[in-house]
Structure formats: C-alpha cells, structure tokens
Amino acid sequence: MEMISATGLKGTPWPELMPDGRPALIVPAAPDRPVPAADGWASHDTADPHPDWSAVLNDYRLTLHRPDGTTWFDGEIAADRHWRRRVRDHRALLLVTGPFTDVFGLRPAAEAGLLMLLTVPARLISSL
C-alpha cells in the first residue's frame, strides 16, 4: 500500500520522464505549495532552469526550495534508478502542477490548459 501513496493516487508527487528524456516531477495541488508567477511559474515549458530555485535529490528524498529560501516540497518520491540518473545527467528538473489532486486529474487539467511549469536546477547527492 505504501507504493500507491507514492505514485500520485493519494495526492503525492510522482516522477515522470518527458518525451525528450528530461526528468519531471508531477506535483498535485496543495495549499502549502503556492505557484506564483513571481517565482517563475508559467503555463509553458521553459528549458532554462530558474536560478533562484534549488532541488536536491538524496536517494528517494527530494527537497525543493523557492527563491526566498522556503521549502516548497520535502519528501520521498517513488523515483527509480533511471529517473535519478536523468536528474544527474540533466542537472535540472521540470516541475508540473495545476488544479489536480491525483494522477486521474492530471489529464483533464492539461487538456484545459491549466498546468503550471517550472524548470529548476537540480543536483543528486546520492550514489547510483
């Protein structure tokens, strides 16, 4: 049952790979995770990482910090070895969020054009 809660069925973020191989983290909406445009969020994909954000992946624990230094996300994700390697190789992570609370709400939000995207610099500090 623990794996189910880690794969987007209970509102927790889950890792994905974009068609071009870039690692992405799909993050359901939560009151404690604001997405203001001033922090760099946009309705379109940007290839360049926002320099004021940071993402640190330590094995399965991911910590994301906003430009003001506050924690935007801190928790374990169900990232396999291949996904973690992609984070290491790209040194960036695409965050995808919007008005959805689980994996089943992602597609309707995407089709309605309601997703918000942000690319952040990322570093891996665990061994592969």
Short mmCIF file of C-alpha atoms in Angstrom, two decimals:
data_model
loop_
_atom_site.label_atom_id
_atom_site.label_comp_id
_atom_site.label_asym_id
_atom_site.label_seq_id
_atom_site.Cartn_x
_atom_site.Cartn_y
_atom_site.Cartn_z
CA MET A 1 0.00 0.00 0.00
CA GLU A 2 2.88 2.39 0.57
CA MET A 3 3.76 2.41 -3.14
CA ILE A 4 0.22 3.51 -4.03
CA SER A 5 0.51 6.60 -1.86
CA ALA A 6 3.83 7.41 -3.53
CA THR A 7 2.57 7.30 -7.12
CA GLY A 8 0.05 10.11 -7.29
CA LEU A 9 -3.04 8.23 -6.15
CA LYS A 10 -3.17 9.98 -2.79
CA GLY A 11 -2.03 13.45 -3.80
CA THR A 12 1.69 12.85 -3.57
CA PRO A 13 4.13 13.91 -6.32
CA TRP A 14 5.37 11.32 -8.79
CA PRO A 15 8.33 11.25 -11.20
CA GLU A 16 7.92 11.07 -14.98
CA LEU A 17 10.21 11.41 -17.98
CA MET A 18 9.37 13.84 -20.77
CA PRO A 19 9.50 12.54 -24.37
CA ASP A 20 12.95 14.15 -24.75
CA GLY A 21 14.23 12.32 -21.66
CA ARG A 22 14.13 15.24 -19.24
CA PRO A 23 13.06 14.31 -15.72
CA ALA A 24 9.81 15.83 -14.49
CA LEU A 25 8.04 15.77 -11.17
CA ILE A 26 4.26 15.90 -11.34
CA VAL A 27 3.04 17.68 -8.22
CA PRO A 28 -0.66 17.72 -7.29
CA ALA A 29 -2.02 20.99 -5.93
CA ALA A 30 -1.73 21.58 -2.19
CA PRO A 31 -2.42 24.68 -0.06
CA ASP A 32 1.16 24.69 1.25
CA ARG A 33 2.66 24.71 -2.28
CA PRO A 34 1.90 28.10 -3.87
CA VAL A 35 2.66 28.68 -7.57
CA PRO A 36 3.01 32.45 -8.00
CA ALA A 37 4.20 33.77 -11.36
CA ALA A 38 6.74 35.88 -9.47
CA ASP A 39 8.55 32.63 -8.56
CA GLY A 40 8.93 31.76 -12.24
CA TRP A 41 5.89 29.53 -12.83
CA ALA A 42 4.49 29.70 -16.36
CA SER A 43 1.87 27.99 -18.50
CA HIS A 44 4.54 26.94 -20.99
CA ASP A 45 7.71 24.89 -20.74
CA THR A 46 10.97 26.75 -20.28
CA ALA A 47 14.22 24.92 -20.94
CA ASP A 48 16.42 27.11 -18.74
CA PRO A 49 16.34 26.37 -15.02
CA HIS A 50 15.18 29.22 -12.81
CA PRO A 51 18.42 30.19 -11.00
CA ASP A 52 16.77 31.10 -7.68
CA TRP A 53 15.18 27.69 -7.09
CA SER A 54 17.01 24.58 -5.91
CA ALA A 55 16.27 20.88 -5.98
CA VAL A 56 18.33 18.33 -4.09
CA LEU A 57 17.68 14.64 -4.53
CA ASN A 58 19.18 12.38 -1.87
CA ASP A 59 18.27 8.80 -2.84
CA TYR A 60 14.45 8.98 -2.71
CA ARG A 61 14.10 12.20 -0.73
CA LEU A 62 13.60 15.37 -2.76
CA THR A 63 13.81 18.86 -1.30
CA LEU A 64 12.73 21.88 -3.34
CA HIS A 65 13.40 25.45 -2.20
CA ARG A 66 11.66 28.57 -3.51
CA PRO A 67 13.57 31.76 -4.40
CA ASP A 68 13.00 33.15 -0.90
CA GLY A 69 14.63 30.04 0.60
CA THR A 70 11.44 28.49 1.97
CA THR A 71 10.78 24.83 1.36
CA TRP A 72 8.22 24.19 -1.39
CA PHE A 73 8.41 20.40 -1.14
CA ASP A 74 10.32 17.99 1.07
CA GLY A 75 9.55 14.30 0.95
CA GLU A 76 10.16 10.93 -0.57
CA ILE A 77 9.25 10.20 -4.16
CA ALA A 78 8.98 6.88 -5.99
CA ALA A 79 11.96 7.57 -8.26
CA ASP A 80 13.66 4.64 -9.91
CA ARG A 81 17.37 4.48 -10.70
CA HIS A 82 16.86 5.53 -14.33
CA TRP A 83 14.93 8.67 -13.34
CA ARG A 84 17.55 9.62 -10.75
CA ARG A 85 20.25 9.20 -13.41
CA ARG A 86 18.32 11.54 -15.69
CA VAL A 87 18.29 14.15 -12.89
CA ARG A 88 22.04 13.71 -12.52
CA ASP A 89 22.66 13.99 -16.27
CA HIS A 90 20.36 16.97 -16.93
CA ARG A 91 21.10 18.81 -13.68
CA ALA A 92 17.57 20.19 -13.97
CA LEU A 93 14.06 19.11 -13.05
CA LEU A 94 10.79 20.15 -14.66
CA LEU A 95 8.03 20.71 -12.10
CA VAL A 96 4.46 20.32 -13.33
CA THR A 97 1.49 21.32 -11.18
CA GLY A 98 -2.02 22.61 -11.54
CA PRO A 99 -5.56 22.16 -10.28
CA PHE A 100 -5.43 18.40 -9.85
CA THR A 101 -5.11 16.37 -6.67
CA ASP A 102 -4.20 12.93 -8.01
CA VAL A 103 -3.00 11.13 -11.12
CA PHE A 104 -6.53 10.95 -12.53
CA GLY A 105 -6.93 14.75 -12.53
CA LEU A 106 -3.73 15.49 -14.46
CA ARG A 107 -5.04 14.84 -17.97
CA PRO A 108 -8.22 16.97 -17.62
CA ALA A 109 -6.12 19.84 -16.20
CA ALA A 110 -3.65 19.51 -19.09
CA GLU A 111 -6.41 19.38 -21.71
CA ALA A 112 -7.93 22.53 -20.21
CA GLY A 113 -4.55 24.32 -20.40
CA LEU A 114 -4.35 24.75 -16.63
CA LEU A 115 -0.91 23.33 -15.91
CA MET A 116 1.89 25.45 -14.47
CA LEU A 117 5.51 24.59 -15.27
CA LEU A 118 8.86 25.47 -13.82
CA THR A 119 12.35 24.14 -14.55
CA VAL A 120 14.66 24.21 -11.55
CA PRO A 121 18.36 23.42 -11.15
CA ALA A 122 18.80 20.02 -9.52
CA ARG A 123 21.58 18.04 -8.02
CA LEU A 124 21.83 14.47 -6.97
CA ILE A 125 23.78 13.77 -3.79
CA SER A 126 23.24 10.03 -3.56
CA SER A 127 25.06 7.17 -5.16
CA LEU A 128 23.61 5.34 -8.10
#
